[in-house]
CSV table of C-alpha atoms in Angstrom, one decimal:
chain,number,residue,atom,x,y,z
A,1,UNK,CA,88.8,162.3,-81.7
A,2,UNK,CA,91.4,162.9,-78.8
A,3,UNK,CA,91.7,160.9,-75.5
A,4,UNK,CA,91.7,162.3,-72.0
A,5,UNK,CA,92.9,160.9,-68.6
A,6,UNK,CA,89.4,160.5,-67.0
A,7,UNK,CA,88.3,158.0,-69.5
A,8,UNK,CA,86.4,160.4,-71.6
A,9,UNK,CA,87.1,161.5,-75.1
A,10,UNK,CA,87.1,165.0,-76.4
A,11,UNK,CA,85.8,165.3,-79.9
A,12,UNK,CA,84.3,167.6,-82.3
A,13,UNK,CA,80.7,167.7,-83.4
A,14,UNK,CA,80.3,168.7,-87.0
A,15,UNK,CA,76.9,170.0,-88.0
A,16,UNK,CA,76.1,170.1,-91.7
A,17,UNK,CA,72.9,171.4,-93.2
A,18,UNK,CA,71.6,170.6,-96.6
A,19,UNK,CA,70.1,174.1,-97.0
A,20,UNK,CA,73.3,175.9,-96.2
A,21,UNK,CA,76.7,174.6,-97.2
A,22,UNK,CA,78.5,176.2,-94.2
A,23,UNK,CA,80.0,173.9,-91.5
A,24,UNK,CA,80.1,174.5,-87.8
A,25,UNK,CA,82.5,172.7,-85.5
A,26,UNK,CA,82.1,172.4,-81.7
A,27,UNK,CA,84.1,170.7,-79.1
A,28,UNK,CA,82.4,168.4,-76.5
A,29,UNK,CA,83.2,165.7,-74.0
A,30,UNK,CA,81.4,162.4,-74.4
A,31,UNK,CA,82.0,158.9,-73.1
A,32,UNK,CA,84.3,156.5,-75.0
A,33,UNK,CA,81.7,153.9,-75.8
A,34,UNK,CA,78.5,155.9,-75.5
A,35,UNK,CA,77.7,157.8,-78.6
A,36,UNK,CA,74.2,158.3,-80.1
A,37,UNK,CA,73.5,159.6,-83.5
A,38,UNK,CA,70.0,161.0,-84.2
A,39,UNK,CA,68.9,161.8,-87.7
A,40,UNK,CA,66.5,164.6,-88.5
A,41,UNK,CA,65.4,166.0,-91.8
A,42,UNK,CA,68.5,167.0,-93.9
A,43,UNK,CA,70.6,167.4,-90.6
A,44,UNK,CA,73.0,165.0,-88.9
A,45,UNK,CA,74.2,165.8,-85.3
A,46,UNK,CA,75.7,164.2,-82.2
A,47,UNK,CA,74.3,164.8,-78.7
A,48,UNK,CA,76.2,164.3,-75.4
A,49,UNK,CA,75.3,164.0,-71.8
A,50,UNK,CA,75.4,167.2,-69.7
A,51,UNK,CA,75.9,169.4,-72.7
A,52,UNK,CA,73.0,171.7,-71.9
A,53,UNK,CA,70.8,172.7,-69.0
A,54,UNK,CA,68.1,170.9,-70.7
A,55,UNK,CA,69.6,167.4,-70.4
A,56,UNK,CA,68.8,164.7,-72.9
A,57,UNK,CA,69.8,161.2,-71.9
A,58,UNK,CA,71.8,159.0,-74.3
A,59,UNK,CA,72.4,155.3,-74.5
A,60,UNK,CA,72.1,153.1,-72.4
A,61,UNK,CA,69.1,155.2,-71.3
A,62,UNK,CA,66.1,155.2,-73.7
A,63,UNK,CA,66.4,157.9,-76.4
A,64,UNK,CA,64.3,161.0,-75.9
A,65,UNK,CA,60.8,160.9,-77.4
A,66,UNK,CA,60.4,162.5,-80.8
A,67,UNK,CA,58.9,165.9,-81.0
A,68,UNK,CA,55.2,165.9,-80.5
A,69,UNK,CA,53.5,166.6,-83.8
A,70,UNK,CA,50.1,168.2,-83.4
A,71,UNK,CA,47.4,166.4,-85.4
A,72,UNK,CA,45.9,168.0,-88.4
A,73,UNK,CA,42.3,169.2,-88.4
A,74,UNK,CA,41.1,165.9,-89.9
A,75,UNK,CA,42.5,163.9,-86.9
A,76,UNK,CA,40.5,163.2,-83.8
A,77,UNK,CA,40.8,165.4,-80.8
A,78,UNK,CA,41.1,162.5,-78.4
A,79,UNK,CA,44.6,161.5,-79.8
A,80,UNK,CA,46.4,164.1,-77.7
A,81,UNK,CA,44.2,164.0,-74.5
A,82,UNK,CA,45.9,163.7,-71.2
A,83,UNK,CA,49.5,164.3,-72.4
A,84,UNK,CA,51.9,165.2,-69.4
A,85,UNK,CA,55.1,167.0,-70.2
A,86,UNK,CA,57.5,169.3,-68.4
A,87,UNK,CA,57.4,173.1,-68.3
A,88,UNK,CA,60.3,173.6,-70.8
A,89,UNK,CA,58.9,171.0,-73.2
A,90,UNK,CA,55.5,172.5,-73.1
A,91,UNK,CA,57.0,175.9,-74.0
A,92,UNK,CA,58.9,174.3,-76.9
A,93,UNK,CA,55.7,172.6,-78.1
A,94,UNK,CA,53.7,175.8,-77.9
A,95,UNK,CA,56.4,177.7,-79.8
A,96,UNK,CA,56.9,175.1,-82.4
A,97,UNK,CA,53.1,174.8,-83.1
A,98,UNK,CA,52.7,178.5,-83.7
A,99,UNK,CA,56.0,179.0,-85.6
A,100,UNK,CA,55.2,176.2,-88.0
A,101,UNK,CA,51.8,177.6,-88.8
A,102,UNK,CA,49.6,175.0,-86.9
A,103,UNK,CA,46.8,177.2,-85.5
A,104,UNK,CA,44.3,174.5,-84.7
A,105,UNK,CA,44.9,174.2,-80.9
A,106,UNK,CA,44.5,177.5,-79.0
A,107,UNK,CA,44.4,178.3,-75.3
A,108,UNK,CA,41.6,180.2,-73.8
A,109,UNK,CA,42.9,180.8,-70.2
A,110,UNK,CA,46.5,180.8,-68.8
A,111,UNK,CA,47.6,179.8,-65.4
A,112,UNK,CA,50.1,181.9,-63.5
A,113,UNK,CA,53.5,180.3,-63.4
A,114,UNK,CA,57.2,180.6,-64.1
A,115,UNK,CA,56.6,180.3,-67.9
A,116,UNK,CA,53.4,182.4,-68.3
A,117,UNK,CA,55.1,184.5,-71.0
A,118,UNK,CA,55.8,181.5,-73.1
A,119,UNK,CA,52.1,180.8,-73.4
A,120,UNK,CA,51.0,184.3,-74.3
A,121,UNK,CA,49.0,184.3,-77.5
A,122,UNK,CA,46.1,186.4,-78.6
A,123,UNK,CA,44.8,183.9,-81.1
A,124,UNK,CA,41.9,181.7,-80.2
A,125,UNK,CA,39.6,179.0,-81.6
A,126,UNK,CA,35.9,179.4,-81.2
A,127,UNK,CA,35.1,175.8,-81.3
A,128,UNK,CA,37.9,174.1,-79.1
A,129,UNK,CA,39.1,175.0,-75.6
A,130,UNK,CA,42.4,174.0,-74.0
A,131,UNK,CA,42.6,173.9,-70.2
A,132,UNK,CA,46.1,174.4,-68.7
A,133,UNK,CA,46.5,173.2,-65.1
A,134,UNK,CA,49.8,173.8,-63.1
A,135,UNK,CA,50.5,170.9,-60.6
A,136,UNK,CA,53.9,171.0,-58.9
A,137,UNK,CA,56.0,171.9,-61.8
A,138,UNK,CA,54.2,169.6,-64.2
A,139,UNK,CA,51.8,171.2,-66.7
A,140,UNK,CA,49.0,169.0,-67.9
A,141,UNK,CA,47.3,170.0,-71.1
A,142,UNK,CA,43.9,168.5,-71.6
A,143,UNK,CA,41.7,169.4,-74.5
A,144,UNK,CA,38.1,170.0,-73.7
A,145,UNK,CA,35.0,168.9,-75.7
A,146,UNK,CA,33.3,171.0,-78.3
A,147,UNK,CA,30.7,173.4,-77.0
A,148,UNK,CA,27.4,171.6,-76.2
A,149,UNK,CA,24.4,173.2,-77.8
A,150,UNK,CA,21.1,173.5,-75.9
A,151,UNK,CA,18.4,171.0,-77.0
A,152,UNK,CA,14.8,172.0,-76.7
A,153,UNK,CA,12.0,169.5,-77.0
A,154,UNK,CA,8.7,171.0,-78.0
A,155,UNK,CA,5.3,169.5,-77.6
A,156,UNK,CA,4.1,168.1,-80.9
A,157,UNK,CA,0.5,168.9,-80.2
A,158,UNK,CA,-0.9,172.1,-81.5
A,159,UNK,CA,-2.2,174.4,-78.8
A,160,UNK,CA,-5.7,175.6,-79.5
A,161,UNK,CA,-6.6,178.7,-77.5
A,162,UNK,CA,-10.3,178.3,-78.3
A,163,UNK,CA,-11.3,175.3,-76.1
A,164,UNK,CA,-14.9,175.4,-77.3
A,165,UNK,CA,-13.9,175.0,-80.9
A,166,UNK,CA,-11.6,172.1,-80.0
A,167,UNK,CA,-14.4,170.4,-78.1
A,168,UNK,CA,-16.9,170.9,-80.8
A,169,UNK,CA,-14.6,169.6,-83.6
A,170,UNK,CA,-13.3,166.7,-81.6
A,171,UNK,CA,-16.7,165.6,-80.4
A,172,UNK,CA,-18.2,166.0,-83.9
A,173,UNK,CA,-15.7,163.4,-85.1
A,174,UNK,CA,-16.3,161.0,-82.2
A,175,UNK,CA,-20.1,161.4,-82.5
A,176,UNK,CA,-20.0,160.5,-86.2
A,177,UNK,CA,-18.1,157.4,-85.4
A,178,UNK,CA,-20.5,156.4,-82.6
A,179,UNK,CA,-23.5,156.9,-84.8
A,180,UNK,CA,-22.0,154.7,-87.5
A,181,UNK,CA,-21.3,152.0,-85.0
A,182,UNK,CA,-24.8,152.1,-83.6
A,183,UNK,CA,-26.3,151.9,-87.1
A,184,UNK,CA,-23.9,149.1,-88.2
A,185,UNK,CA,-22.3,151.3,-90.8
A,186,UNK,CA,-18.7,151.7,-91.9
A,187,UNK,CA,-16.6,154.0,-89.9
A,188,UNK,CA,-14.9,156.6,-92.1
A,189,UNK,CA,-12.3,157.7,-89.5
A,190,UNK,CA,-9.5,155.4,-88.5
A,191,UNK,CA,-9.9,153.9,-85.0
A,192,UNK,CA,-6.4,155.1,-84.1
A,193,UNK,CA,-7.2,158.6,-85.0
A,194,UNK,CA,-10.4,158.4,-82.9
A,195,UNK,CA,-8.3,157.2,-80.0
A,196,UNK,CA,-6.0,160.2,-80.4
A,197,UNK,CA,-8.9,162.6,-80.5
A,198,UNK,CA,-10.1,161.2,-77.1
A,199,UNK,CA,-6.6,161.5,-75.8
A,200,UNK,CA,-6.3,165.1,-77.0
A,201,UNK,CA,-9.7,166.1,-75.4
A,202,UNK,CA,-8.6,164.5,-72.1
A,203,UNK,CA,-5.2,166.3,-72.3
A,204,UNK,CA,-7.0,169.6,-72.6
A,205,UNK,CA,-9.1,168.9,-69.4
A,206,UNK,CA,-12.3,168.1,-71.3
A,207,UNK,CA,-12.6,164.5,-70.0
A,208,UNK,CA,-15.7,165.3,-67.9
A,209,UNK,CA,-17.7,166.9,-70.8
A,210,UNK,CA,-16.6,164.0,-73.1
A,211,UNK,CA,-17.8,161.4,-70.6
A,212,UNK,CA,-21.1,163.1,-70.1
A,213,UNK,CA,-21.7,163.5,-73.9
A,214,UNK,CA,-20.9,159.9,-74.5
A,215,UNK,CA,-23.4,158.6,-71.9
A,216,UNK,CA,-26.0,161.0,-73.1
A,217,UNK,CA,-25.6,159.8,-76.7
A,218,UNK,CA,-25.9,156.1,-75.7
A,219,UNK,CA,-29.0,156.8,-73.6
A,220,UNK,CA,-30.7,158.7,-76.4
A,221,UNK,CA,-29.9,156.0,-78.9
A,222,UNK,CA,-31.3,153.1,-76.8
A,223,UNK,CA,-34.5,154.9,-76.0
A,224,UNK,CA,-35.4,154.7,-79.7
A,225,UNK,CA,-36.1,151.0,-79.4
A,226,UNK,CA,-38.9,151.4,-76.9
A,227,UNK,CA,-41.6,151.7,-79.5
A,228,UNK,CA,-40.5,148.5,-81.2
A,229,UNK,CA,-40.6,146.7,-77.8
A,230,UNK,CA,-44.1,147.9,-77.1
A,231,UNK,CA,-45.3,146.5,-80.4
A,232,UNK,CA,-43.7,143.1,-79.8
A,233,UNK,CA,-44.7,142.9,-76.2
A,234,UNK,CA,-48.4,142.9,-77.1
A,235,UNK,CA,-48.0,139.4,-78.6
A,236,UNK,CA,-45.5,138.3,-76.0
A,237,UNK,CA,-44.0,134.8,-76.1
A,238,UNK,CA,-41.0,133.7,-78.0
A,239,UNK,CA,-41.0,136.6,-80.5
A,240,UNK,CA,-40.8,139.2,-77.8
A,241,UNK,CA,-38.0,137.3,-76.1
A,242,UNK,CA,-36.0,137.1,-79.3
A,243,UNK,CA,-36.5,140.8,-79.9
A,244,UNK,CA,-35.0,141.6,-76.4
A,245,UNK,CA,-32.1,139.2,-76.9
A,246,UNK,CA,-31.2,140.6,-80.3
A,247,UNK,CA,-31.3,144.1,-79.0
A,248,UNK,CA,-29.1,143.1,-76.1
A,249,UNK,CA,-26.6,141.3,-78.3
A,250,UNK,CA,-26.2,144.2,-80.7
A,251,UNK,CA,-25.9,146.7,-77.8
A,252,UNK,CA,-23.1,144.7,-76.2
A,253,UNK,CA,-21.1,144.5,-79.4
A,254,UNK,CA,-21.5,148.2,-80.0
A,255,UNK,CA,-20.5,149.2,-76.5
A,256,UNK,CA,-17.4,147.0,-76.6
A,257,UNK,CA,-16.2,148.8,-79.7
A,258,UNK,CA,-17.1,152.3,-78.4
A,259,UNK,CA,-15.3,151.5,-75.1
A,260,UNK,CA,-12.2,150.6,-77.0
A,261,UNK,CA,-12.3,154.0,-78.7
A,262,UNK,CA,-12.7,155.8,-75.4
A,263,UNK,CA,-10.3,153.5,-73.6
A,264,UNK,CA,-8.0,156.5,-72.7
A,265,UNK,CA,-10.9,158.3,-71.1
A,266,UNK,CA,-11.9,155.1,-69.2
A,267,UNK,CA,-8.4,154.6,-67.8
A,268,UNK,CA,-7.6,158.2,-66.8
A,269,UNK,CA,-10.8,160.0,-65.9
A,270,UNK,CA,-12.4,157.1,-64.1
A,271,UNK,CA,-9.3,156.5,-62.0
A,272,UNK,CA,-9.2,160.1,-60.9
A,273,UNK,CA,-13.0,160.2,-60.2
A,274,UNK,CA,-13.8,157.2,-58.1
A,275,UNK,CA,-17.5,158.2,-57.8
A,276,UNK,CA,-18.0,157.7,-61.6
A,277,UNK,CA,-18.6,154.3,-63.1
A,278,UNK,CA,-16.5,153.0,-66.0
A,279,UNK,CA,-18.0,153.2,-69.5
A,280,UNK,CA,-19.0,149.5,-69.6
A,281,UNK,CA,-20.7,149.5,-66.2
A,282,UNK,CA,-22.5,152.8,-67.1
A,283,UNK,CA,-23.8,151.3,-70.3
A,284,UNK,CA,-25.2,148.4,-68.4
A,285,UNK,CA,-27.1,150.8,-66.1
A,286,UNK,CA,-28.5,152.6,-69.1
A,287,UNK,CA,-29.8,149.4,-70.7
A,288,UNK,CA,-31.3,148.2,-67.5
A,289,UNK,CA,-33.1,151.5,-66.8
A,290,UNK,CA,-34.1,152.4,-70.4
A,291,UNK,CA,-35.1,148.9,-71.7
A,292,UNK,CA,-35.5,146.1,-69.2
A,293,UNK,CA,-37.1,148.1,-66.4
A,294,UNK,CA,-39.1,150.2,-68.8
A,295,UNK,CA,-42.9,149.7,-68.6
A,296,UNK,CA,-43.7,146.0,-68.4
A,297,UNK,CA,-40.8,144.7,-70.4
A,298,UNK,CA,-39.2,142.8,-67.5
A,299,UNK,CA,-42.5,141.2,-66.3
A,300,UNK,CA,-43.4,140.0,-69.8
A,301,UNK,CA,-39.8,138.7,-70.3
A,302,UNK,CA,-39.9,136.7,-67.1
A,303,UNK,CA,-43.3,135.3,-67.8
A,304,UNK,CA,-42.2,134.2,-71.2
A,305,UNK,CA,-39.1,132.4,-69.7
A,306,UNK,CA,-41.2,130.6,-67.1
A,307,UNK,CA,-43.7,129.5,-69.7
A,308,UNK,CA,-40.9,128.0,-71.8
A,309,UNK,CA,-39.6,126.1,-68.8
A,310,UNK,CA,-43.0,124.8,-67.9
A,311,UNK,CA,-43.5,123.5,-71.4
A,312,UNK,CA,-40.2,121.8,-71.3
A,313,UNK,CA,-41.1,120.0,-68.1
A,314,UNK,CA,-44.2,118.5,-69.8
A,315,UNK,CA,-42.1,117.3,-72.7
A,316,UNK,CA,-42.2,120.2,-75.3
A,317,UNK,CA,-39.1,121.3,-77.2
A,318,UNK,CA,-37.9,124.8,-76.6
A,319,UNK,CA,-35.0,127.1,-77.7
A,320,UNK,CA,-32.5,126.5,-75.0
A,321,UNK,CA,-29.9,128.8,-76.6
A,322,UNK,CA,-32.4,131.7,-76.4
A,323,UNK,CA,-33.0,131.0,-72.7
A,324,UNK,CA,-29.2,130.8,-72.1
A,325,UNK,CA,-28.7,134.2,-73.7
A,326,UNK,CA,-31.5,135.8,-71.7
A,327,UNK,CA,-30.3,134.4,-68.4
A,328,UNK,CA,-26.8,135.7,-69.2
A,329,UNK,CA,-28.3,139.1,-69.8
A,330,UNK,CA,-30.2,139.0,-66.5
A,331,UNK,CA,-27.1,138.0,-64.6
A,332,UNK,CA,-25.1,140.8,-66.2
A,333,UNK,CA,-27.7,143.3,-65.4
A,334,UNK,CA,-27.9,142.0,-61.8
A,335,UNK,CA,-31.6,141.1,-62.2
A,336,UNK,CA,-31.4,137.4,-62.0
A,337,UNK,CA,-31.7,136.9,-58.3
A,338,UNK,CA,-34.3,139.5,-57.4
A,339,UNK,CA,-36.5,139.5,-60.5
A,340,UNK,CA,-36.4,135.9,-61.7
A,341,UNK,CA,-35.0,133.3,-59.3
A,342,UNK,CA,-37.6,133.8,-56.5
A,343,UNK,CA,-40.5,133.7,-59.0
A,344,UNK,CA,-39.0,130.6,-60.7
A,345,UNK,CA,-38.6,128.7,-57.5
A,346,UNK,CA,-42.1,129.5,-56.5
A,347,UNK,CA,-43.5,128.2,-59.8
A,348,UNK,CA,-41.3,125.1,-59.4
A,349,UNK,CA,-42.7,124.4,-56.0
A,350,UNK,CA,-46.3,124.7,-57.3
A,351,UNK,CA,-45.6,122.5,-60.3
A,352,UNK,CA,-44.0,119.6,-58.4
A,353,UNK,CA,-46.4,119.8,-55.5
A,354,UNK,CA,-49.3,119.2,-57.9
A,355,UNK,CA,-47.5,116.5,-59.8
A,356,UNK,CA,-46.5,114.6,-56.6
A,357,UNK,CA,-50.0,114.5,-55.2
A,358,UNK,CA,-51.3,113.2,-58.5
A,359,UNK,CA,-48.7,110.6,-59.3
A,360,UNK,CA,-48.2,109.1,-55.9
A,361,UNK,CA,-51.8,107.8,-56.0
A,362,UNK,CA,-51.9,106.7,-59.6
A,363,UNK,CA,-48.5,105.1,-60.2
A,364,UNK,CA,-47.0,102.0,-58.8
A,365,UNK,CA,-44.2,102.4,-56.3
A,366,UNK,CA,-41.6,101.3,-58.8
A,367,UNK,CA,-42.9,103.7,-61.5
A,368,UNK,CA,-43.1,106.6,-59.0
A,369,UNK,CA,-39.5,106.1,-57.9
A,370,UNK,CA,-38.4,106.1,-61.5
A,371,UNK,CA,-40.3,109.3,-62.2
A,372,UNK,CA,-38.8,111.0,-59.1
A,373,UNK,CA,-35.3,109.9,-60.2
A,374,UNK,CA,-35.9,111.2,-63.7
A,375,UNK,CA,-37.2,114.6,-62.5
A,376,UNK,CA,-34.1,115.2,-60.3
A,377,UNK,CA,-31.9,114.4,-63.3
A,378,UNK,CA,-33.8,116.8,-65.6
A,379,UNK,CA,-33.5,119.7,-63.1
A,380,UNK,CA,-29.8,119.1,-62.8
A,381,UNK,CA,-29.4,119.2,-66.6
A,382,UNK,CA,-31.5,122.4,-66.7
A,383,UNK,CA,-29.0,124.1,-64.4
A,384,UNK,CA,-26.1,122.8,-66.5
A,385,UNK,CA,-27.7,124.1,-69.7
A,386,UNK,CA,-29.0,127.6,-69.0
A,387,UNK,CA,-29.8,128.3,-65.3
A,388,UNK,CA,-27.3,129.9,-63.0
A,389,UNK,CA,-25.3,127.5,-60.8
A,390,UNK,CA,-26.5,129.3,-57.7
A,391,UNK,CA,-30.0,128.0,-58.5
A,392,UNK,CA,-29.1,124.3,-58.3
A,393,UNK,CA,-29.3,123.8,-54.5
A,394,UNK,CA,-32.6,125.6,-53.9
A,395,UNK,CA,-34.2,124.1,-57.0
A,396,UNK,CA,-33.3,120.5,-56.0
A,397,UNK,CA,-34.4,121.2,-52.5
A,398,UNK,CA,-37.9,122.0,-53.6
A,399,UNK,CA,-38.1,119.1,-56.0
A,400,UNK,CA,-37.0,116.7,-53.3
A,401,UNK,CA,-39.5,118.1,-50.8
A,402,UNK,CA,-42.5,118.0,-53.2
A,403,UNK,CA,-41.8,114.5,-54.6
A,404,UNK,CA,-40.0,112.7,-51.7
A,405,UNK,CA,-40.4,114.3,-48.3
A,406,UNK,CA,-44.1,115.0,-48.7
A,407,UNK,CA,-44.9,111.4,-49.9
A,408,UNK,CA,-42.2,109.1,-48.4
A,409,UNK,CA,-44.4,107.8,-45.6
A,410,UNK,CA,-47.1,106.8,-48.0
A,411,UNK,CA,-44.5,105.2,-50.3
A,412,UNK,CA,-43.0,103.1,-47.5
A,413,UNK,CA,-46.3,102.1,-46.1
A,414,UNK,CA,-47.8,101.0,-49.4
A,415,UNK,CA,-44.8,99.9,-51.4
A,416,UNK,CA,-42.0,98.7,-49.2
A,417,UNK,CA,-43.7,95.4,-48.4
A,418,UNK,CA,-44.4,94.7,-52.0
A,419,UNK,CA,-40.8,95.4,-53.0
A,420,UNK,CA,-39.4,93.1,-50.3
A,421,UNK,CA,-41.9,90.3,-50.9
A,422,UNK,CA,-41.1,90.3,-54.7
A,423,UNK,CA,-37.4,90.6,-53.9
A,424,UNK,CA,-36.9,93.7,-56.0
A,425,UNK,CA,-33.4,94.6,-54.8
A,426,UNK,CA,-32.8,97.3,-57.4
A,427,UNK,CA,-36.0,99.1,-56.6
A,428,UNK,CA,-35.2,98.9,-52.9
A,429,UNK,CA,-31.8,100.4,-53.6
A,430,UNK,CA,-33.4,103.2,-55.6
A,431,UNK,CA,-35.8,103.9,-52.7
A,432,UNK,CA,-32.9,104.0,-50.3
A,433,UNK,CA,-30.9,106.4,-52.5
A,434,UNK,CA,-33.9,108.8,-52.8
A,435,UNK,CA,-34.7,108.7,-49.1
A,436,UNK,CA,-31.0,109.6,-48.3
A,437,UNK,CA,-31.5,112.9,-50.1
A,438,UNK,CA,-34.1,114.2,-47.6
A,439,UNK,CA,-33.9,114.7,-43.9
A,440,UNK,CA,-35.4,111.8,-41.9
A,441,UNK,CA,-35.7,109.6,-44.9
A,442,UNK,CA,-33.3,106.9,-43.8
A,443,UNK,CA,-34.8,106.7,-40.3
A,444,UNK,CA,-38.2,106.3,-41.8
A,445,UNK,CA,-36.9,103.5,-44.0
A,446,UNK,CA,-35.4,101.7,-41.0
A,447,UNK,CA,-38.7,101.9,-39.1
A,448,UNK,CA,-40.6,100.5,-42.1
A,449,UNK,CA,-38.1,97.7,-42.6
A,450,UNK,CA,-38.2,96.8,-38.9
A,451,UNK,CA,-42.0,96.7,-39.0
A,452,UNK,CA,-41.8,94.4,-42.1
A,453,UNK,CA,-39.4,92.0,-40.4
A,454,UNK,CA,-41.6,91.7,-37.3
A,455,UNK,CA,-44.7,91.2,-39.3
A,456,UNK,CA,-43.1,88.4,-41.4
A,457,UNK,CA,-41.5,86.8,-38.4
A,458,UNK,CA,-44.7,86.7,-36.5
A,459,UNK,CA,-46.5,85.2,-39.5
A,460,UNK,CA,-43.9,82.5,-39.8
A,461,UNK,CA,-44.2,81.5,-36.2
A,462,UNK,CA,-48.0,81.4,-36.1
A,463,UNK,CA,-48.4,79.5,-39.3
A,464,UNK,CA,-49.5,75.9,-38.5
A,465,UNK,CA,-49.1,74.6,-42.0
A,466,UNK,CA,-45.5,75.5,-42.1
A,467,UNK,CA,-43.1,72.5,-41.8
A,468,UNK,CA,-41.5,72.5,-38.4
A,469,UNK,CA,-38.0,71.4,-37.6
A,470,UNK,CA,-37.3,67.9,-36.5
A,471,UNK,CA,-36.4,69.0,-32.9
A,472,UNK,CA,-39.9,70.6,-32.5
A,473,UNK,CA,-41.7,67.3,-33.4
């Protein structure tokens, strides 16, 4: 090393190569205290500031970054994304990559610029694409993603061009299951498969025909029980009522299971066709038309129910669970009000009218009041057990009219004085509670009580044998 006046040192840079034993000496100017030694493979050299047009800063500035090594084919593509380098560095990187045999990263398109020739290369990679963008002297190289393949989703259902064959085969499977349910036999086909058959038929725009075939099958099946009902209706009574109840119970269980199989039809076709009734409502209409309203079935059924209630009122034991099931059937079929309740109330009115006229003359006032109280309690229990709640008010109204309103004047005239004279407070309280249930009852009781007080007071005043007070002597 030799010194110079400007504080810089002139020295020699000796480059030695392990591959070649020749030595090359070059003279350069470097600062006194600023020397950086960089070691590469089998070569040692010294760099100085301002030595080339491509300047590399030395200490105290950070050392230049090491040459960018392109990743191998087994490395991820995202490791080199969004690298920003200068034009000259990008040319060196490109040249180094292709001279060293790394052909993994190719460029598909080139942007016009001052170093376009440096990036000329006819090689290309079919799977990867490099996009080169020139922005104000800085070239940004961003690797793109692999080519996206087109994904096609196909319908998993098989398309059947012959709609008639599809309908025939699908309905044959469904009809076999329906017949097995109606005959209480084992269903060979899985319920999920049956559900998918219905969904397939609806998807091929055969919902209308499926709906019509289902209702036709149900109607044809229920008609087969008419002959059995005709035989049992001849005898009437409880046996006939049990036959109708058993038929109704089995029919409901079957239709619930059938509706579950055709649930997709019920939730799609019915919603789109508001004029059509759901499967359950349609099945109720079929049972009402084909069984209950057929011939004299309803009339004999109602007469049997009324006969059971009349026998219960006179103290006989009846099957209340049977009546409860039949009344539930009538309510479900919307026949309770128009076909039973009116006739039942009429029979109730006749029964209690006759009973009231008979008992008010034969029973003592106390016994008659107890009987009326018991009858009102029985009718309330009857509503709680099997009658509809809507029947409670009109039923009790008729009982109160026949047993209280029609005979309260006679009870007050004949029995009130006896109750008051004997000091029967509990019986008087019972009479007051019963008269409060009817219109005008309390007023009539006041009138009777007032007449009793006047009568008793007058008798006390006019009685000469009664001991007088000392001030009247």
